[in-house]
Amino acid sequence: MGNLHQKKRQVVEEDCKKLLKLILESKLALCSPGDEDSTCDLEVCQFCSVCYPSLNRSRCCLKSICTECFLQTIDPNSTRPTQCPFCETANYAVEYRGVKTEEEKCLEQIEEQRVIEAKIRMWQQEIQDEEERVLKRQELSFSLSLSL
């Protein structure tokens, strides 16, 4: 039983060494305490909503994710490829690019604005469609009442 405990400890130590190596090689973002308040110039992990100075980015959809969340989303013992938690693409992987540039932040804001505008247009169309349905029902009801 002690042998099993020692083997598990070796595996954990090896995993920690691999993780540290990836962080030191700037292949993964530094594991740092997050901030719940995004008033500073921090990036928000789109998985846990905690703010960090810099984050990893999904290779498939470029969503920001902290190293802790990334490690929770992958299963190193699985034989099946991990799916992206954001866009569900297979073979999920991230890369660390450092702190977002002003251009990246600007492009992200533009994309967020486009999404908001598209949602508003959809809601407006739904409201308009519902108003048209109500009017048609009223017209039909009025026509029926006149014919009686």
CSV table of N, CA and C in Angstrom, one decimal:
chain,number,residue,atom,x,y,z
A,1,MET,N,0.8,-1.2,0.0
A,1,MET,CA,0.0,0.0,0.0
A,1,MET,C,0.9,1.2,0.0
A,2,GLY,N,2.0,1.2,0.7
A,2,GLY,CA,2.9,2.4,0.8
A,2,GLY,C,3.5,2.6,-0.6
A,3,ASN,N,3.8,1.5,-1.3
A,3,ASN,CA,4.3,1.5,-2.7
A,3,ASN,C,3.4,2.3,-3.6
A,4,LEU,N,2.1,2.0,-3.5
A,4,LEU,CA,1.1,2.7,-4.4
A,4,LEU,C,1.1,4.2,-4.1
A,5,HIS,N,1.1,4.5,-2.8
A,5,HIS,CA,1.2,5.9,-2.4
A,5,HIS,C,2.4,6.6,-3.0
A,6,GLN,N,3.5,6.0,-2.9
A,6,GLN,CA,4.8,6.5,-3.5
A,6,GLN,C,4.7,6.7,-5.0
A,7,LYS,N,4.1,5.7,-5.7
A,7,LYS,CA,3.9,5.8,-7.1
A,7,LYS,C,3.0,7.0,-7.5
A,8,LYS,N,1.9,7.2,-6.8
A,8,LYS,CA,1.0,8.3,-7.0
A,8,LYS,C,1.8,9.6,-6.8
A,9,ARG,N,2.6,9.7,-5.8
A,9,ARG,CA,3.4,10.9,-5.5
A,9,ARG,C,4.3,11.2,-6.6
A,10,GLN,N,5.0,10.1,-7.2
A,10,GLN,CA,5.9,10.3,-8.3
A,10,GLN,C,5.2,10.9,-9.5
A,11,VAL,N,4.0,10.3,-9.8
A,11,VAL,CA,3.2,10.8,-10.9
A,11,VAL,C,2.9,12.3,-10.8
A,12,VAL,N,2.4,12.7,-9.6
A,12,VAL,CA,2.1,14.1,-9.3
A,12,VAL,C,3.3,14.9,-9.4
A,13,GLU,N,4.4,14.5,-8.9
A,13,GLU,CA,5.7,15.3,-9.0
A,13,GLU,C,6.1,15.4,-10.5
A,14,GLU,N,6.0,14.4,-11.3
A,14,GLU,CA,6.3,14.4,-12.7
A,14,GLU,C,5.4,15.4,-13.4
A,15,ASP,N,4.1,15.4,-13.1
A,15,ASP,CA,3.1,16.3,-13.7
A,15,ASP,C,3.4,17.7,-13.3
A,16,CYS,N,3.8,17.9,-12.1
A,16,CYS,CA,4.1,19.3,-11.6
A,16,CYS,C,5.4,19.8,-12.3
A,17,LYS,N,6.3,18.9,-12.5
A,17,LYS,CA,7.6,19.3,-13.3
A,17,LYS,C,7.2,19.6,-14.7
A,18,LYS,N,6.4,18.8,-15.4
A,18,LYS,CA,5.9,19.1,-16.7
A,18,LYS,C,5.2,20.5,-16.8
A,19,LEU,N,4.3,20.7,-15.9
A,19,LEU,CA,3.6,22.0,-15.8
A,19,LEU,C,4.5,23.2,-15.6
A,20,LEU,N,5.5,23.0,-14.7
A,20,LEU,CA,6.4,24.1,-14.5
A,20,LEU,C,7.3,24.4,-15.7
A,21,LYS,N,7.7,23.3,-16.4
A,21,LYS,CA,8.5,23.4,-17.6
A,21,LYS,C,7.7,24.2,-18.7
A,22,LEU,N,6.4,23.8,-18.9
A,22,LEU,CA,5.6,24.5,-19.9
A,22,LEU,C,5.4,26.0,-19.5
A,23,ILE,N,5.3,26.3,-18.2
A,23,ILE,CA,5.1,27.7,-17.8
A,23,ILE,C,6.4,28.5,-18.0
A,24,LEU,N,7.6,27.8,-17.6
A,24,LEU,CA,8.9,28.5,-17.8
A,24,LEU,C,9.2,28.7,-19.3
A,25,GLU,N,8.7,27.8,-20.2
A,25,GLU,CA,9.0,28.0,-21.6
A,25,GLU,C,7.9,28.9,-22.2
A,26,SER,N,7.1,29.5,-21.4
A,26,SER,CA,6.0,30.4,-21.9
A,26,SER,C,5.0,29.7,-22.9
A,27,LYS,N,4.8,28.4,-22.6
A,27,LYS,CA,3.8,27.7,-23.4
A,27,LYS,C,2.4,27.7,-22.7
A,28,LEU,N,2.5,27.9,-21.4
A,28,LEU,CA,1.2,28.1,-20.6
A,28,LEU,C,1.4,29.3,-19.7
A,29,ALA,N,0.2,30.0,-19.5
A,29,ALA,CA,0.2,31.1,-18.6
A,29,ALA,C,0.6,30.7,-17.2
A,30,LEU,N,1.2,31.7,-16.5
A,30,LEU,CA,1.5,31.5,-15.1
A,30,LEU,C,0.3,31.2,-14.3
A,31,CYS,N,0.4,30.3,-13.3
A,31,CYS,CA,-0.7,30.0,-12.4
A,31,CYS,C,-0.5,31.1,-11.3
A,32,SER,N,-1.5,32.0,-11.3
A,32,SER,CA,-1.4,33.1,-10.3
A,32,SER,C,-2.8,33.3,-9.7
A,33,PRO,N,-2.8,33.9,-8.5
A,33,PRO,CA,-4.1,34.1,-7.9
A,33,PRO,C,-4.9,35.1,-8.8
A,34,GLY,N,-6.2,34.7,-9.0
A,34,GLY,CA,-7.0,35.6,-9.8
A,34,GLY,C,-7.7,36.7,-9.0
A,35,ASP,N,-8.3,37.6,-9.7
A,35,ASP,CA,-9.0,38.7,-9.0
A,35,ASP,C,-10.5,38.6,-9.5
A,36,GLU,N,-11.4,38.7,-8.5
A,36,GLU,CA,-12.8,38.6,-8.8
A,36,GLU,C,-13.3,39.9,-9.4
A,37,ASP,N,-12.6,41.0,-9.2
A,37,ASP,CA,-13.0,42.3,-9.7
A,37,ASP,C,-12.2,42.7,-11.0
A,38,SER,N,-12.9,43.0,-12.0
A,38,SER,CA,-12.2,43.3,-13.3
A,38,SER,C,-12.1,44.8,-13.6
A,39,THR,N,-11.9,45.6,-12.5
A,39,THR,CA,-11.8,47.0,-12.7
A,39,THR,C,-10.4,47.3,-13.2
A,40,CYS,N,-9.4,46.5,-12.9
A,40,CYS,CA,-8.1,46.7,-13.4
A,40,CYS,C,-8.0,46.2,-14.9
A,41,ASP,N,-6.8,46.4,-15.5
A,41,ASP,CA,-6.6,46.0,-16.9
A,41,ASP,C,-6.2,44.5,-16.9
A,42,LEU,N,-7.2,43.7,-16.6
A,42,LEU,CA,-7.0,42.2,-16.5
A,42,LEU,C,-7.8,41.5,-17.6
A,43,GLU,N,-7.4,40.3,-17.9
A,43,GLU,CA,-8.2,39.5,-18.8
A,43,GLU,C,-9.1,38.6,-18.0
A,44,VAL,N,-10.3,38.3,-18.5
A,44,VAL,CA,-11.2,37.4,-17.8
A,44,VAL,C,-11.2,36.0,-18.4
A,45,CYS,N,-11.0,35.1,-17.5
A,45,CYS,CA,-11.0,33.7,-18.0
A,45,CYS,C,-12.5,33.4,-18.4
A,46,GLN,N,-12.7,33.0,-19.6
A,46,GLN,CA,-14.1,32.8,-20.1
A,46,GLN,C,-14.7,31.5,-19.6
A,47,PHE,N,-13.9,30.8,-18.8
A,47,PHE,CA,-14.4,29.5,-18.2
A,47,PHE,C,-14.9,29.7,-16.8
A,48,CYS,N,-14.1,30.4,-15.9
A,48,CYS,CA,-14.4,30.6,-14.5
A,48,CYS,C,-14.7,32.0,-14.2
A,49,SER,N,-14.6,33.0,-15.1
A,49,SER,CA,-14.9,34.4,-15.0
A,49,SER,C,-14.0,35.1,-13.9
A,50,VAL,N,-12.8,34.6,-13.6
A,50,VAL,CA,-11.9,35.2,-12.8
A,50,VAL,C,-10.9,36.0,-13.6
A,51,CYS,N,-10.4,37.1,-13.1
A,51,CYS,CA,-9.5,38.0,-13.9
A,51,CYS,C,-8.0,37.7,-13.6
A,52,TYR,N,-7.2,37.7,-14.6
A,52,TYR,CA,-5.8,37.5,-14.5
A,52,TYR,C,-5.0,38.5,-15.4
A,53,PRO,N,-3.7,38.6,-15.1
A,53,PRO,CA,-2.9,39.5,-15.9
A,53,PRO,C,-2.8,39.1,-17.4
A,54,SER,N,-2.7,37.8,-17.6
A,54,SER,CA,-2.7,37.2,-18.9
A,54,SER,C,-3.2,35.8,-18.9
A,55,LEU,N,-3.7,35.3,-20.0
A,55,LEU,CA,-4.3,34.0,-20.1
A,55,LEU,C,-3.8,33.2,-21.3
A,56,ASN,N,-4.1,31.9,-21.3
A,56,ASN,CA,-3.9,31.1,-22.4
A,56,ASN,C,-5.1,31.3,-23.4
A,57,ARG,N,-4.9,30.9,-24.7
A,57,ARG,CA,-5.9,31.1,-25.7
A,57,ARG,C,-6.2,29.7,-26.3
A,58,SER,N,-7.4,29.4,-26.5
A,58,SER,CA,-7.8,28.2,-27.3
A,58,SER,C,-7.3,28.4,-28.7
A,59,ARG,N,-6.7,27.3,-29.2
A,59,ARG,CA,-6.2,27.4,-30.6
A,59,ARG,C,-7.4,27.5,-31.6
A,60,CYS,N,-8.5,26.8,-31.3
A,60,CYS,CA,-9.6,26.7,-32.2
A,60,CYS,C,-10.4,28.0,-32.3
A,61,CYS,N,-10.8,28.6,-31.1
A,61,CYS,CA,-11.7,29.7,-31.1
A,61,CYS,C,-11.1,30.9,-30.4
A,62,LEU,N,-9.9,30.9,-30.0
A,62,LEU,CA,-9.2,32.0,-29.3
A,62,LEU,C,-9.8,32.5,-28.0
A,63,LYS,N,-10.6,31.6,-27.4
A,63,LYS,CA,-11.2,32.0,-26.1
A,63,LYS,C,-10.1,32.0,-25.0
A,64,SER,N,-10.2,32.9,-24.1
A,64,SER,CA,-9.2,33.0,-23.0
A,64,SER,C,-9.6,32.0,-21.9
A,65,ILE,N,-8.5,31.4,-21.4
A,65,ILE,CA,-8.7,30.4,-20.3
A,65,ILE,C,-7.5,30.4,-19.4
A,66,CYS,N,-7.7,30.4,-18.1
A,66,CYS,CA,-6.6,30.3,-17.2
A,66,CYS,C,-6.0,28.9,-17.2
A,67,THR,N,-4.8,28.8,-16.7
A,67,THR,CA,-4.1,27.5,-16.7
A,67,THR,C,-4.9,26.5,-15.8
A,68,GLU,N,-5.4,27.0,-14.7
A,68,GLU,CA,-6.1,26.1,-13.8
A,68,GLU,C,-7.3,25.5,-14.4
A,69,CYS,N,-8.1,26.3,-15.1
A,69,CYS,CA,-9.3,25.8,-15.8
A,69,CYS,C,-8.9,24.9,-17.0
A,70,PHE,N,-7.8,25.2,-17.7
A,70,PHE,CA,-7.4,24.4,-18.8
A,70,PHE,C,-7.0,23.0,-18.3
A,71,LEU,N,-6.3,22.9,-17.2
A,71,LEU,CA,-5.9,21.6,-16.6
A,71,LEU,C,-7.1,20.8,-16.2
A,72,GLN,N,-8.2,21.5,-15.7
A,72,GLN,CA,-9.4,20.8,-15.3
A,72,GLN,C,-10.2,20.3,-16.5
A,73,THR,N,-10.0,20.9,-17.7
A,73,THR,CA,-10.8,20.5,-18.9
A,73,THR,C,-10.1,19.3,-19.6
A,74,ILE,N,-8.9,19.0,-19.4
A,74,ILE,CA,-8.2,17.9,-20.1
A,74,ILE,C,-8.1,16.7,-19.2
A,75,ASP,N,-8.2,15.5,-19.8
A,75,ASP,CA,-8.0,14.3,-19.1
A,75,ASP,C,-6.8,13.6,-19.7
A,76,PRO,N,-5.6,13.6,-19.0
A,76,PRO,CA,-4.5,13.0,-19.6
A,76,PRO,C,-4.6,11.5,-19.8
A,77,ASN,N,-5.5,10.9,-19.1
A,77,ASN,CA,-5.6,9.4,-19.1
A,77,ASN,C,-6.6,9.0,-20.2
A,78,SER,N,-7.3,9.9,-20.8
A,78,SER,CA,-8.4,9.5,-21.8
A,78,SER,C,-7.7,9.2,-23.1
A,79,THR,N,-8.3,8.2,-23.8
A,79,THR,CA,-7.9,7.9,-25.1
A,79,THR,C,-8.6,8.7,-26.2
A,80,ARG,N,-9.7,9.4,-25.8
A,80,ARG,CA,-10.4,10.2,-26.8
A,80,ARG,C,-9.9,11.6,-26.7
A,81,PRO,N,-9.8,12.3,-27.8
A,81,PRO,CA,-9.4,13.7,-27.8
A,81,PRO,C,-10.3,14.6,-27.0
A,82,THR,N,-9.7,15.6,-26.3
A,82,THR,CA,-10.5,16.5,-25.5
A,82,THR,C,-11.2,17.5,-26.4
A,83,GLN,N,-12.5,17.8,-26.1
A,83,GLN,CA,-13.2,18.8,-26.9
A,83,GLN,C,-13.0,20.2,-26.2
A,84,CYS,N,-13.0,21.2,-27.1
A,84,CYS,CA,-13.0,22.6,-26.6
A,84,CYS,C,-14.2,22.9,-25.7
A,85,PRO,N,-14.1,23.4,-24.5
A,85,PRO,CA,-15.2,23.7,-23.7
A,85,PRO,C,-16.1,24.8,-24.2
A,86,PHE,N,-15.5,25.6,-25.2
A,86,PHE,CA,-16.2,26.7,-25.7
A,86,PHE,C,-16.9,26.4,-27.1
A,87,CYS,N,-16.2,25.9,-28.0
A,87,CYS,CA,-16.8,25.6,-29.4
A,87,CYS,C,-16.9,24.2,-29.7
A,88,GLU,N,-16.5,23.3,-28.8
A,88,GLU,CA,-16.6,21.8,-28.9
A,88,GLU,C,-15.8,21.2,-30.0
A,89,THR,N,-14.8,21.9,-30.5
A,89,THR,CA,-13.9,21.4,-31.5
A,89,THR,C,-13.1,20.3,-30.8
A,90,ALA,N,-12.8,19.2,-31.6
A,90,ALA,CA,-12.0,18.1,-31.0
A,90,ALA,C,-10.5,18.6,-31.0
A,91,ASN,N,-9.7,17.8,-30.3
A,91,ASN,CA,-8.3,18.0,-30.1
A,91,ASN,C,-8.0,19.4,-29.5
A,92,TYR,N,-8.7,19.7,-28.4
A,92,TYR,CA,-8.5,21.0,-27.7
A,92,TYR,C,-7.1,21.2,-27.3
A,93,ALA,N,-6.6,22.4,-27.6
A,93,ALA,CA,-5.2,22.8,-27.1
A,93,ALA,C,-5.2,24.3,-26.9
A,94,VAL,N,-4.3,24.7,-26.1
A,94,VAL,CA,-4.2,26.2,-25.9
A,94,VAL,C,-2.8,26.6,-26.2
A,95,GLU,N,-2.6,27.9,-26.3
A,95,GLU,CA,-1.3,28.5,-26.4
A,95,GLU,C,-1.2,29.7,-25.6
A,96,TYR,N,-0.1,30.1,-25.2
A,96,TYR,CA,0.1,31.3,-24.4
A,96,TYR,C,0.8,32.3,-25.2
A,97,ARG,N,0.2,33.4,-25.4
A,97,ARG,CA,0.8,34.5,-26.2
A,97,ARG,C,1.2,35.7,-25.4
A,98,GLY,N,1.1,35.6,-24.1
A,98,GLY,CA,1.5,36.8,-23.3
A,98,GLY,C,0.3,37.7,-23.1
A,99,VAL,N,0.5,38.9,-22.6
A,99,VAL,CA,-0.6,39.8,-22.4
A,99,VAL,C,-1.2,40.3,-23.7
A,100,LYS,N,-2.5,40.4,-23.8
A,100,LYS,CA,-3.1,40.9,-25.0
A,100,LYS,C,-2.7,42.3,-25.4
A,101,THR,N,-2.5,42.4,-26.7
A,101,THR,CA,-2.1,43.8,-27.2
A,101,THR,C,-3.3,44.6,-27.2
A,102,GLU,N,-3.1,45.9,-27.4
A,102,GLU,CA,-4.2,46.9,-27.5
A,102,GLU,C,-5.1,46.5,-28.7
A,103,GLU,N,-4.4,46.1,-29.8
A,103,GLU,CA,-5.1,45.7,-31.0
A,103,GLU,C,-6.0,44.5,-30.8
A,104,GLU,N,-5.5,43.5,-30.1
A,104,GLU,CA,-6.3,42.3,-29.7
A,104,GLU,C,-7.5,42.7,-28.8
A,105,LYS,N,-7.3,43.6,-27.9
A,105,LYS,CA,-8.4,44.0,-27.0
A,105,LYS,C,-9.4,44.8,-27.8
A,106,CYS,N,-9.0,45.6,-28.7
A,106,CYS,CA,-9.9,46.4,-29.6
A,106,CYS,C,-10.7,45.5,-30.4
A,107,LEU,N,-10.1,44.5,-31.1
A,107,LEU,CA,-10.8,43.6,-31.9
A,107,LEU,C,-11.8,42.8,-31.1
A,108,GLU,N,-11.4,42.4,-29.9
A,108,GLU,CA,-12.3,41.7,-29.0
A,108,GLU,C,-13.6,42.5,-28.7
A,109,GLN,N,-13.3,43.8,-28.4
A,109,GLN,CA,-14.5,44.7,-28.1
A,109,GLN,C,-15.4,44.9,-29.3
A,110,ILE,N,-14.8,45.0,-30.5
A,110,ILE,CA,-15.6,45.1,-31.7
A,110,ILE,C,-16.4,43.8,-31.9
A,111,GLU,N,-15.8,42.7,-31.7
A,111,GLU,CA,-16.6,41.4,-31.8
A,111,GLU,C,-17.7,41.3,-30.8
A,112,GLU,N,-17.4,41.7,-29.5
A,112,GLU,CA,-18.5,41.7,-28.5
A,112,GLU,C,-19.6,42.7,-28.9
A,113,GLN,N,-19.3,43.8,-29.4
A,113,GLN,CA,-20.3,44.8,-29.9
A,113,GLN,C,-21.1,44.2,-31.0
A,114,ARG,N,-20.5,43.5,-31.9
A,114,ARG,CA,-21.3,42.9,-33.0
A,114,ARG,C,-22.2,41.8,-32.5
A,115,VAL,N,-21.8,41.0,-31.5
A,115,VAL,CA,-22.6,40.0,-30.9
A,115,VAL,C,-23.8,40.7,-30.2
A,116,ILE,N,-23.6,41.7,-29.5
A,116,ILE,CA,-24.6,42.5,-28.8
A,116,ILE,C,-25.6,43.0,-29.8
A,117,GLU,N,-25.1,43.6,-30.9
A,117,GLU,CA,-26.0,44.2,-31.9
A,117,GLU,C,-26.8,43.1,-32.6
A,118,ALA,N,-26.2,42.0,-32.8
A,118,ALA,CA,-27.0,40.9,-33.5
A,118,ALA,C,-28.1,40.4,-32.5
A,119,LYS,N,-27.8,40.3,-31.2
A,119,LYS,CA,-28.8,39.8,-30.3
A,119,LYS,C,-30.0,40.8,-30.2
A,120,ILE,N,-29.6,42.1,-30.3
A,120,ILE,CA,-30.7,43.1,-30.2
A,120,ILE,C,-31.5,43.0,-31.5
A,121,ARG,N,-30.9,42.8,-32.7
A,121,ARG,CA,-31.7,42.7,-33.9
A,121,ARG,C,-32.6,41.4,-33.8
A,122,MET,N,-32.1,40.3,-33.3
A,122,MET,CA,-32.9,39.1,-33.1
A,122,MET,C,-34.1,39.4,-32.2
A,123,TRP,N,-33.9,40.1,-31.1
A,123,TRP,CA,-35.0,40.4,-30.2
A,123,TRP,C,-36.0,41.3,-30.8
A,124,GLN,N,-35.5,42.3,-31.5
A,124,GLN,CA,-36.4,43.2,-32.2
A,124,GLN,C,-37.2,42.5,-33.3
A,125,GLN,N,-36.6,41.5,-34.0
A,125,GLN,CA,-37.4,40.7,-35.0
A,125,GLN,C,-38.4,39.9,-34.3
A,126,GLU,N,-38.1,39.3,-33.2
A,126,GLU,CA,-39.0,38.4,-32.4
A,126,GLU,C,-40.2,39.3,-32.0
A,127,ILE,N,-39.9,40.5,-31.5
A,127,ILE,CA,-41.0,41.3,-31.0
A,127,ILE,C,-41.9,41.7,-32.2
A,128,GLN,N,-41.3,42.1,-33.3
A,128,GLN,CA,-42.0,42.4,-34.5
A,128,GLN,C,-42.9,41.3,-35.0
A,129,ASP,N,-42.3,40.1,-35.0
A,129,ASP,CA,-43.0,38.9,-35.5
A,129,ASP,C,-44.2,38.6,-34.6
A,130,GLU,N,-44.0,38.8,-33.3
A,130,GLU,CA,-45.1,38.5,-32.3
A,130,GLU,C,-46.2,39.6,-32.5
A,131,GLU,N,-45.8,40.8,-32.7
A,131,GLU,CA,-46.8,41.9,-32.9
A,131,GLU,C,-47.6,41.6,-34.2
A,132,GLU,N,-47.0,41.1,-35.3
A,132,GLU,CA,-47.7,40.8,-36.5
A,132,GLU,C,-48.6,39.6,-36.2
A,133,ARG,N,-48.2,38.6,-35.5
A,133,ARG,CA,-49.1,37.5,-35.1
A,133,ARG,C,-50.3,38.0,-34.4
A,134,VAL,N,-50.1,38.8,-33.4
A,134,VAL,CA,-51.2,39.4,-32.6
A,134,VAL,C,-52.2,40.1,-33.5
A,135,LEU,N,-51.7,41.0,-34.4
A,135,LEU,CA,-52.5,41.7,-35.3
A,135,LEU,C,-53.3,40.8,-36.2
A,136,LYS,N,-52.7,39.8,-36.7
A,136,LYS,CA,-53.4,38.8,-37.6
A,136,LYS,C,-54.5,38.1,-36.8
A,137,ARG,N,-54.2,37.7,-35.6
A,137,ARG,CA,-55.3,37.1,-34.8
A,137,ARG,C,-56.4,38.1,-34.5
A,138,GLN,N,-56.1,39.3,-34.2
A,138,GLN,CA,-57.1,40.3,-34.0
A,138,GLN,C,-58.0,40.5,-35.3
A,139,GLU,N,-57.3,40.6,-36.4
A,139,GLU,CA,-58.0,40.8,-37.7
A,139,GLU,C,-58.9,39.6,-38.0
A,140,LEU,N,-58.4,38.4,-37.7
A,140,LEU,CA,-59.2,37.2,-37.9
A,140,LEU,C,-60.4,37.1,-37.0
A,141,SER,N,-60.1,37.5,-35.8
A,141,SER,CA,-61.2,37.5,-34.8
A,141,SER,C,-62.3,38.5,-35.2
A,142,PHE,N,-61.8,39.7,-35.6
A,142,PHE,CA,-62.8,40.8,-36.0
A,142,PHE,C,-63.6,40.3,-37.3
A,143,SER,N,-62.9,39.7,-38.2
A,143,SER,CA,-63.6,39.2,-39.4
A,143,SER,C,-64.6,38.1,-39.1
A,144,LEU,N,-64.3,37.2,-38.2
A,144,LEU,CA,-65.2,36.2,-37.7
A,144,LEU,C,-66.4,36.8,-37.0
A,145,SER,N,-66.2,37.8,-36.2
A,145,SER,CA,-67.3,38.4,-35.5
A,145,SER,C,-68.2,39.2,-36.4
A,146,LEU,N,-67.7,39.8,-37.5
A,146,LEU,CA,-68.5,40.5,-38.5
A,146,LEU,C,-69.3,39.5,-39.3
A,147,SER,N,-68.8,38.3,-39.6
A,147,SER,CA,-69.5,37.3,-40.4
A,147,SER,C,-70.6,36.6,-39.6
A,148,LEU,N,-70.6,36.7,-38.3
A,148,LEU,CA,-71.6,36.1,-37.5
A,148,LEU,C,-72.7,37.0,-37.4
